Amino acid sequence: MELDAMPQLSARALAASSNGVLIADARQPSCPIIYANPAFCRITGYGQDELLGRDCLFLQDTDGEQAAAALPALRRAMAGGEDARMVLRSQRKDGTPFWNDLFLSPVPDQHGELAHYIGIVTDITELKEREQRLAFHSTHDRVTGLPNRHLFTDRLQQALLQAQRHGGQLALLCIGIDNYAFINESLGHAGGDQLLAGAAERLRASVRSDDTVALLGGNEFVVILGDVASPSDAISVCETIFAALAPAFTLQGQQVHASASIGIVLSPQDGRDGATLLRYADMALTRARELGGAHYQFFASEMNHRTLERIGMEAALRLAVFREELQLRYQPLADLRSGAVASLEALVRWQHPVLGLIPAQRFVPVAEEAGLIGAIGAWVLRRACHDLRAWRDAGLAPVRVAVNVSPKQCRDRQFAAQVAAALDAFGLPPSALALEITEAALPQETAAGADQLQLLEPLKTLGVALVLDDFGTGYSSLSNLKRYAFDAVKIDCAFIRDIVTDSGDAALSKTIISMAHLLGMQVVAEGVESEAQCDFLRRHSCDLIQGYFFAAPLTPDEVQTLLREDRRLSPHLLRVQKQQRTLLLVDDEQNIVSSLKRLLRRDEYQIHTANSGQEGLDVLARHAVDVIVSDQRMPGMLGADFLRKAKELYPDTLRIMLSGYTELQSVTDAVNEGAIYKFLTKPWEDEQLRGHIAEAFRLKEIADENERLNLELRTVNHELASANRRLEDVLRQKQQQISRDEISLNVARELLQHLPLPVIGMDDLGMIAFINAAADHLFRGGGALLGNEACVVLPELFPAGDGFEAMASGSRRAPGTHEADIDGVRFAVDVYPMGASSTSRGSLITLSRKEEAA
């Protein structure tokens, strides 16, 4: 019975199989298909009637290396009547390819002769595609789809061999996205990946199809340009890349612009092996970035020399800290109100045994890259505290020292503790120290930045001053003034250098001073090197100056001498003082200048002279001038043009034209623009001219007096703003302390509430302020207790004559113990006065059963 059912069972099994099954007639030359199960039809897309009678190998792909190897092997196996198993690439009815694992087996007839072939087909397309994806990702970047370092290295080697074989040259471009780090931080990794993918697409479109674009990691792309005829070919590609990257990218729904810097090397000129070329291209990229970004830079041998020098400097710097080769110099800051030294900035120097004294800007970047800046910063902090202690021990007046803080120190959660430990080690108050922080070290307005912002709070709580260094050079200057509780800002020397000749720098400096004062901060001007710069800052209410005009960086011994001598600024450079009347005479005729000097000498003016408009501007740059008297016709620059320029640069001056010629349009324009206060003609009448000039000085003195009053008012407002800022800091700290105390109190209340021991708390007047659950249960029959006098509602706890009634009324005395009967139970009563080690007032009473105490 079972044998009779076997054919039907076999047929059903073949039909139900998930593997494709076909049977071919081996007795015919084409081995036609005589059976195909449903799974085979589903895999191939053919119906049974379309398959029957066709060559069993008709599905196989005959193109490609795989077909060339697999099909002949399959036919040989079939011709020999042997089993065969192999992976084949086939085609479905609709033309789409698929991979199948084919097992072909011969089937003999009852006489042992080969009669049929049975083939079992397994669709492994998904497996093969997964293998192909894995193979692709092993050689390509997942984000951009570009070749990765491994594949790039192979292609570079092939390109070099081809260039050497044909005597040609190739170019290697190393491309870095300039603002990738900022975009990645602002928009997150998703935004950074979008930028890389978009940049990769544009780079591929910027080069030839046979050139290679790869991503080596991070945000650095490399391009291999084969068959480069001259450097101009590489330059042309760079310009194409710049143009391709210029349009905005859409990242996380925002329009963002990006630029690139490019380093270029040529082979064989710069090197013949891939590793050298890549290293040199990276050096050229670094130089391009140093130029400010959006530049291309060819490699030069000097770059390699500079890199080797940097490596040597790093090695020597690692030993410098331990060999005590570092030194501190101190540059004084002068107060523009008193003229005295207000504070010092500690500047680290490296006394190299061969190269001599090396300034910080040469080795600090190396230290940051090498991870040494933390050790150097810690040494600077302790050395500055050591010198401060030495000056105080020498009897010098206390002076504050500012120490520069690196970005790494700013992000260190232990930094505030390190500062406190250094101050404590040398017995210094926090007010003796200021910390200068650059804008680059400040966290940005991100979630991570908000967390880092809290790292500055302990420093402020400690009591050290915080100074924002190099103000104006960062990209978020205004927000930094608002977000951080700085005590002072330092105007970067880049704005001070041309402050008396550049109206833009002058306007920026005045704006910074006003903003800082409104926020209650002091203002320090860095890089002050001339009296004219100092005078400008004095007149516009700057608080402190720092620079070679007052003093160069000094050794600790030189600082002692400076402080002992009490060196100060000249009185005429102080913010509030009466200036001598100063007059500038400008005329190209020397005899006119001499005549005017003789005429005006009796009026006791300080007189400066010039013989041209440019000479006059030079005098104004060096000296503060109240009134200007200028001729009109002068070589090189008309008097109207000179006075117009003087008004632009020195608007506080009063300007008079004294001329024998009247070029009506030029003079009219100057008058209308406010460049000329009065127009007088030659020849002049002596007393009339003296009167006009004296009147000009009177007007100038009125303006100066108004400015002085305004300055005093601004000074008072600044001091009020500073006081308000300090009060806000104190209030914030008090609120934080109250919050902490409340938390501690709640924890203590919770703890006492759950104690099985009865506890009663009294305030300093003997009123019951607290009673825990155990005590409330013990005295539940005594009525309301809270808010009542303890000795009245609980007299059994305060026996007369033992002094405990005094304790109940708030008197402070040592802890005491006595016994009391409460509802027939004997209790030991312990009273603990509070406030011995805290600001708490009142007393705590605890009760314990006598038998428990025993």
Short mmCIF file of C-alpha atoms in Angstrom, two decimals, residues 534-813:
data_model
loop_
_atom_site.label_atom_id
_atom_site.label_comp_id
_atom_site.label_asym_id
_atom_site.label_seq_id
_atom_site.Cartn_x
_atom_site.Cartn_y
_atom_site.Cartn_z
CA CYS A 534 47.20 106.02 24.60
CA ASP A 535 45.72 109.51 24.28
CA PHE A 536 42.90 108.26 22.05
CA LEU A 537 42.04 105.53 24.56
CA ARG A 538 42.22 108.02 27.42
CA ARG A 539 39.79 110.35 25.68
CA HIS A 540 37.34 107.53 25.05
CA SER A 541 37.22 106.17 28.60
CA CYS A 542 39.33 103.02 28.27
CA ASP A 543 40.30 101.78 31.73
CA LEU A 544 43.69 100.09 31.28
CA ILE A 545 46.41 99.92 28.64
CA GLN A 546 48.98 97.20 28.02
CA GLY A 547 51.89 97.42 25.63
CA TYR A 548 55.44 98.55 24.99
CA PHE A 549 54.45 102.22 25.34
CA PHE A 550 54.26 101.74 29.10
CA ALA A 551 56.48 98.70 29.64
CA ALA A 552 57.79 95.61 27.89
CA PRO A 553 57.42 92.16 29.52
CA LEU A 554 59.66 92.09 32.60
CA THR A 555 61.46 89.47 34.67
CA PRO A 556 60.25 88.96 38.26
CA ASP A 557 63.20 91.04 39.57
CA GLU A 558 62.40 93.85 37.13
CA VAL A 559 58.79 93.77 38.31
CA GLN A 560 60.01 94.31 41.88
CA THR A 561 61.94 97.39 40.74
CA LEU A 562 58.95 98.71 38.78
CA LEU A 563 56.59 98.33 41.74
CA ARG A 564 59.08 99.76 44.22
CA GLU A 565 59.66 102.84 42.02
CA ASP A 566 55.90 103.24 41.56
CA ARG A 567 56.33 104.02 37.86
CA ARG A 568 53.28 105.76 36.37
CA LEU A 569 51.91 107.21 33.16
CA SER A 570 52.54 110.91 32.53
CA PRO A 571 49.79 113.12 34.04
CA HIS A 572 48.73 114.46 30.63
CA LEU A 573 47.72 110.92 29.59
CA LEU A 574 45.31 110.36 32.45
CA ARG A 575 41.58 110.23 31.77
CA VAL A 576 40.57 113.30 33.79
CA GLN A 577 42.98 116.24 33.51
CA LYS A 578 43.29 119.72 32.00
CA GLN A 579 45.23 119.80 28.76
CA GLN A 580 47.49 122.59 27.55
CA ARG A 581 46.06 124.46 24.56
CA THR A 582 47.60 122.95 21.41
CA LEU A 583 47.57 124.56 17.95
CA LEU A 584 48.60 123.13 14.57
CA LEU A 585 49.64 125.54 11.76
CA VAL A 586 49.73 124.09 8.23
CA ASP A 587 51.03 126.14 5.29
CA ASP A 588 53.44 125.38 2.46
CA GLU A 589 55.04 128.85 2.79
CA GLN A 590 57.54 128.78 5.65
CA ASN A 591 57.48 132.57 6.10
CA ILE A 592 53.70 132.44 6.73
CA VAL A 593 54.18 129.73 9.34
CA SER A 594 56.95 131.75 11.06
CA SER A 595 54.81 134.90 11.09
CA LEU A 596 51.89 133.08 12.64
CA LYS A 597 54.13 131.53 15.31
CA ARG A 598 55.49 134.95 16.27
CA LEU A 599 51.99 136.41 16.41
CA LEU A 600 50.51 133.63 18.54
CA ARG A 601 53.46 132.95 20.86
CA ARG A 602 52.21 135.54 23.37
CA ASP A 603 48.99 133.51 23.84
CA GLU A 604 51.04 130.63 25.32
CA TYR A 605 49.77 127.97 22.96
CA GLN A 606 51.71 124.80 22.35
CA ILE A 607 52.28 125.15 18.61
CA HIS A 608 53.04 122.44 16.05
CA THR A 609 53.71 123.20 12.38
CA ALA A 610 53.56 121.39 9.05
CA ASN A 611 54.22 122.40 5.43
CA SER A 612 51.70 120.09 3.71
CA GLY A 613 48.48 118.29 4.35
CA GLN A 614 50.24 114.92 4.73
CA GLU A 615 52.72 116.40 7.22
CA GLY A 616 49.76 117.79 9.12
CA LEU A 617 48.15 114.35 9.33
CA ASP A 618 51.45 112.92 10.58
CA VAL A 619 51.55 115.56 13.35
CA LEU A 620 47.95 114.78 14.32
CA ALA A 621 48.86 111.10 14.57
CA ARG A 622 51.63 111.91 17.08
CA HIS A 623 50.09 114.74 19.13
CA ALA A 624 46.73 115.71 20.56
CA VAL A 625 45.66 118.98 18.88
CA ASP A 626 42.79 121.31 19.78
CA VAL A 627 42.71 123.81 16.91
CA ILE A 628 44.02 123.56 13.32
CA VAL A 629 44.77 126.56 11.08
CA SER A 630 45.44 125.52 7.48
CA ASP A 631 46.13 127.14 4.11
CA GLN A 632 43.99 126.10 1.09
CA ARG A 633 46.45 125.86 -1.81
CA MET A 634 49.19 123.38 -0.90
CA PRO A 635 51.08 120.87 -3.04
CA GLY A 636 49.80 117.30 -2.97
CA MET A 637 46.63 117.96 -0.94
CA LEU A 638 44.32 120.97 -0.86
CA GLY A 639 43.62 122.46 2.53
CA ALA A 640 39.92 121.54 2.25
CA ASP A 641 40.82 117.93 1.64
CA PHE A 642 43.28 117.97 4.55
CA LEU A 643 40.69 119.44 6.92
CA ARG A 644 38.09 116.98 5.68
CA LYS A 645 40.44 114.10 6.49
CA ALA A 646 41.30 115.66 9.87
CA LYS A 647 37.58 115.89 10.70
CA GLU A 648 37.12 112.22 9.82
CA LEU A 649 40.06 111.04 11.96
CA TYR A 650 40.01 113.67 14.73
CA PRO A 651 36.45 115.02 14.98
CA ASP A 652 37.15 116.78 18.31
CA THR A 653 39.47 119.33 16.66
CA LEU A 654 38.27 122.79 15.57
CA ARG A 655 39.44 123.56 12.01
CA ILE A 656 40.09 127.03 10.53
CA MET A 657 41.06 127.80 6.93
CA LEU A 658 43.34 130.79 6.40
CA SER A 659 43.90 131.40 2.68
CA GLY A 660 44.53 134.11 0.12
CA TYR A 661 42.78 132.09 -2.58
CA THR A 662 39.17 131.08 -2.66
CA GLU A 663 38.31 128.00 -4.67
CA LEU A 664 34.64 128.46 -4.00
CA GLN A 665 33.30 124.95 -4.71
CA SER A 666 35.97 123.13 -2.70
CA VAL A 667 35.67 125.49 0.27
CA THR A 668 31.85 125.49 0.15
CA ASP A 669 31.76 121.70 0.16
CA ALA A 670 34.14 121.56 3.11
CA VAL A 671 32.07 124.11 5.06
CA ASN A 672 28.83 122.23 4.34
CA GLU A 673 30.42 118.99 5.48
CA GLY A 674 31.46 120.58 8.75
CA ALA A 675 35.16 120.22 7.96
CA ILE A 676 35.76 124.01 8.40
CA TYR A 677 34.76 125.94 11.50
CA LYS A 678 35.80 129.36 10.09
CA PHE A 679 37.16 130.64 6.79
CA LEU A 680 39.62 133.55 7.14
CA THR A 681 41.48 135.37 4.38
CA LYS A 682 45.05 136.50 3.88
CA PRO A 683 46.42 138.98 4.58
CA TRP A 684 45.02 138.91 8.08
CA GLU A 685 44.52 141.53 10.74
CA ASP A 686 46.58 140.37 13.77
CA GLU A 687 44.16 141.06 16.61
CA GLN A 688 41.18 139.81 14.66
CA LEU A 689 43.00 136.56 13.87
CA ARG A 690 44.06 136.15 17.49
CA GLY A 691 40.45 136.68 18.56
CA HIS A 692 39.13 134.04 16.15
CA ILE A 693 41.67 131.51 17.35
CA ALA A 694 41.01 132.34 21.01
CA GLU A 695 37.29 131.93 20.41
CA ALA A 696 37.98 128.52 18.80
CA PHE A 697 39.93 127.45 21.90
CA ARG A 698 37.10 128.63 24.18
CA LEU A 699 34.62 126.54 22.22
CA LYS A 700 37.03 123.59 22.37
CA GLU A 701 37.41 123.98 26.14
CA ILE A 702 33.63 124.05 26.56
CA ALA A 703 33.42 120.87 24.51
CA ASP A 704 36.27 119.35 26.54
CA GLU A 705 34.53 120.30 29.78
CA ASN A 706 31.34 118.70 28.56
CA GLU A 707 33.35 115.64 27.57
CA ARG A 708 35.02 115.60 30.98
CA LEU A 709 31.65 115.76 32.72
CA ASN A 710 30.36 113.08 30.39
CA LEU A 711 33.43 111.00 31.16
CA GLU A 712 32.91 111.38 34.89
CA LEU A 713 29.25 110.44 34.44
CA ARG A 714 30.22 107.41 32.36
CA THR A 715 32.80 106.47 34.99
CA VAL A 716 30.16 106.65 37.71
CA ASN A 717 27.74 104.65 35.54
CA HIS A 718 30.48 102.08 34.91
CA GLU A 719 31.16 101.80 38.62
CA LEU A 720 27.42 101.45 39.30
CA ALA A 721 27.14 98.79 36.61
CA SER A 722 30.13 96.98 38.11
CA ALA A 723 28.58 97.21 41.57
CA ASN A 724 25.26 95.90 40.23
CA ARG A 725 27.09 93.06 38.54
CA ARG A 726 28.88 92.17 41.78
CA LEU A 727 25.59 92.34 43.69
CA GLU A 728 23.97 90.08 41.09
CA ASP A 729 26.83 87.61 41.53
CA VAL A 730 26.47 87.74 45.32
CA LEU A 731 22.70 87.36 45.04
CA ARG A 732 23.06 84.41 42.70
CA GLN A 733 25.55 82.75 45.05
CA LYS A 734 23.26 83.40 48.01
CA GLN A 735 20.32 81.94 46.13
CA GLN A 736 22.38 78.88 45.27
CA GLN A 737 23.44 78.56 48.91
CA ILE A 738 19.83 78.93 50.08
CA SER A 739 18.79 76.28 47.60
CA ARG A 740 21.51 73.94 48.86
CA ASP A 741 20.58 74.69 52.50
CA GLU A 742 16.93 73.98 51.75
CA ILE A 743 17.85 70.65 50.21
CA SER A 744 20.02 69.81 53.22
CA LEU A 745 17.24 70.87 55.58
CA ASN A 746 14.67 68.77 53.78
CA VAL A 747 16.99 65.78 53.87
CA ALA A 748 17.58 66.30 57.61
CA ARG A 749 13.84 66.70 58.26
CA GLU A 750 13.12 63.53 56.29
CA LEU A 751 15.77 61.65 58.23
CA LEU A 752 14.59 62.87 61.63
CA GLN A 753 10.98 62.22 60.70
CA HIS A 754 11.69 58.53 60.16
CA LEU A 755 13.82 58.03 63.26
CA PRO A 756 12.14 55.74 65.88
CA LEU A 757 13.71 57.99 68.53
CA PRO A 758 11.47 60.94 69.63
CA VAL A 759 13.11 64.23 68.51
CA ILE A 760 11.96 67.79 69.23
CA GLY A 761 13.53 70.93 67.73
CA MET A 762 13.40 74.37 69.41
CA ASP A 763 14.29 77.74 67.94
CA ASP A 764 16.53 80.22 69.78
CA LEU A 765 13.49 81.56 71.72
CA GLY A 766 12.54 78.16 73.05
CA MET A 767 9.54 77.70 70.74
CA ILE A 768 8.89 74.22 69.32
CA ALA A 769 9.77 74.41 65.59
CA PHE A 770 9.90 70.70 64.76
CA ILE A 771 8.58 67.44 66.14
CA ASN A 772 9.07 64.09 64.46
CA ALA A 773 6.52 61.29 64.17
CA ALA A 774 7.86 59.36 67.19
CA ALA A 775 7.66 62.41 69.45
CA ASP A 776 4.21 63.34 68.13
CA HIS A 777 3.02 59.82 68.98
CA LEU A 778 4.55 60.00 72.48
CA PHE A 779 2.86 63.34 73.33
CA ARG A 780 -0.36 62.84 71.33
CA GLY A 781 -2.48 63.60 74.38
CA GLY A 782 -0.84 66.93 75.12
CA GLY A 783 -2.58 68.98 72.42
CA ALA A 784 -0.87 71.11 69.76
CA LEU A 785 2.86 71.46 70.32
CA LEU A 786 4.28 73.27 67.25
CA GLY A 787 4.63 77.00 67.80
CA ASN A 788 4.29 76.84 71.59
CA GLU A 789 6.91 77.40 74.25
CA ALA A 790 8.53 74.06 75.02
CA CYS A 791 8.81 74.66 78.78
CA VAL A 792 5.08 75.47 78.94
CA VAL A 793 3.57 72.61 76.94
CA LEU A 794 6.21 70.03 77.93
CA PRO A 795 7.20 71.03 81.50
CA GLU A 796 8.24 67.48 82.35
CA LEU A 797 11.24 67.86 80.02
CA PHE A 798 12.62 70.92 81.85
CA PRO A 799 13.06 70.31 85.61
CA ALA A 800 13.49 73.49 87.61
CA GLY A 801 16.87 74.24 89.13
CA ASP A 802 18.92 72.21 86.65
CA GLY A 803 19.32 74.99 84.10
CA PHE A 804 17.30 73.22 81.45
CA GLU A 805 14.58 75.85 81.67
CA ALA A 806 17.25 78.31 80.54
CA MET A 807 17.98 76.04 77.61
CA ALA A 808 14.29 76.08 76.76
CA SER A 809 14.33 79.87 76.64
CA GLY A 810 17.17 79.91 74.13
CA SER A 811 20.28 80.22 76.31
CA ARG A 812 23.37 78.56 74.80
CA ARG A 813 25.12 76.07 77.05
#
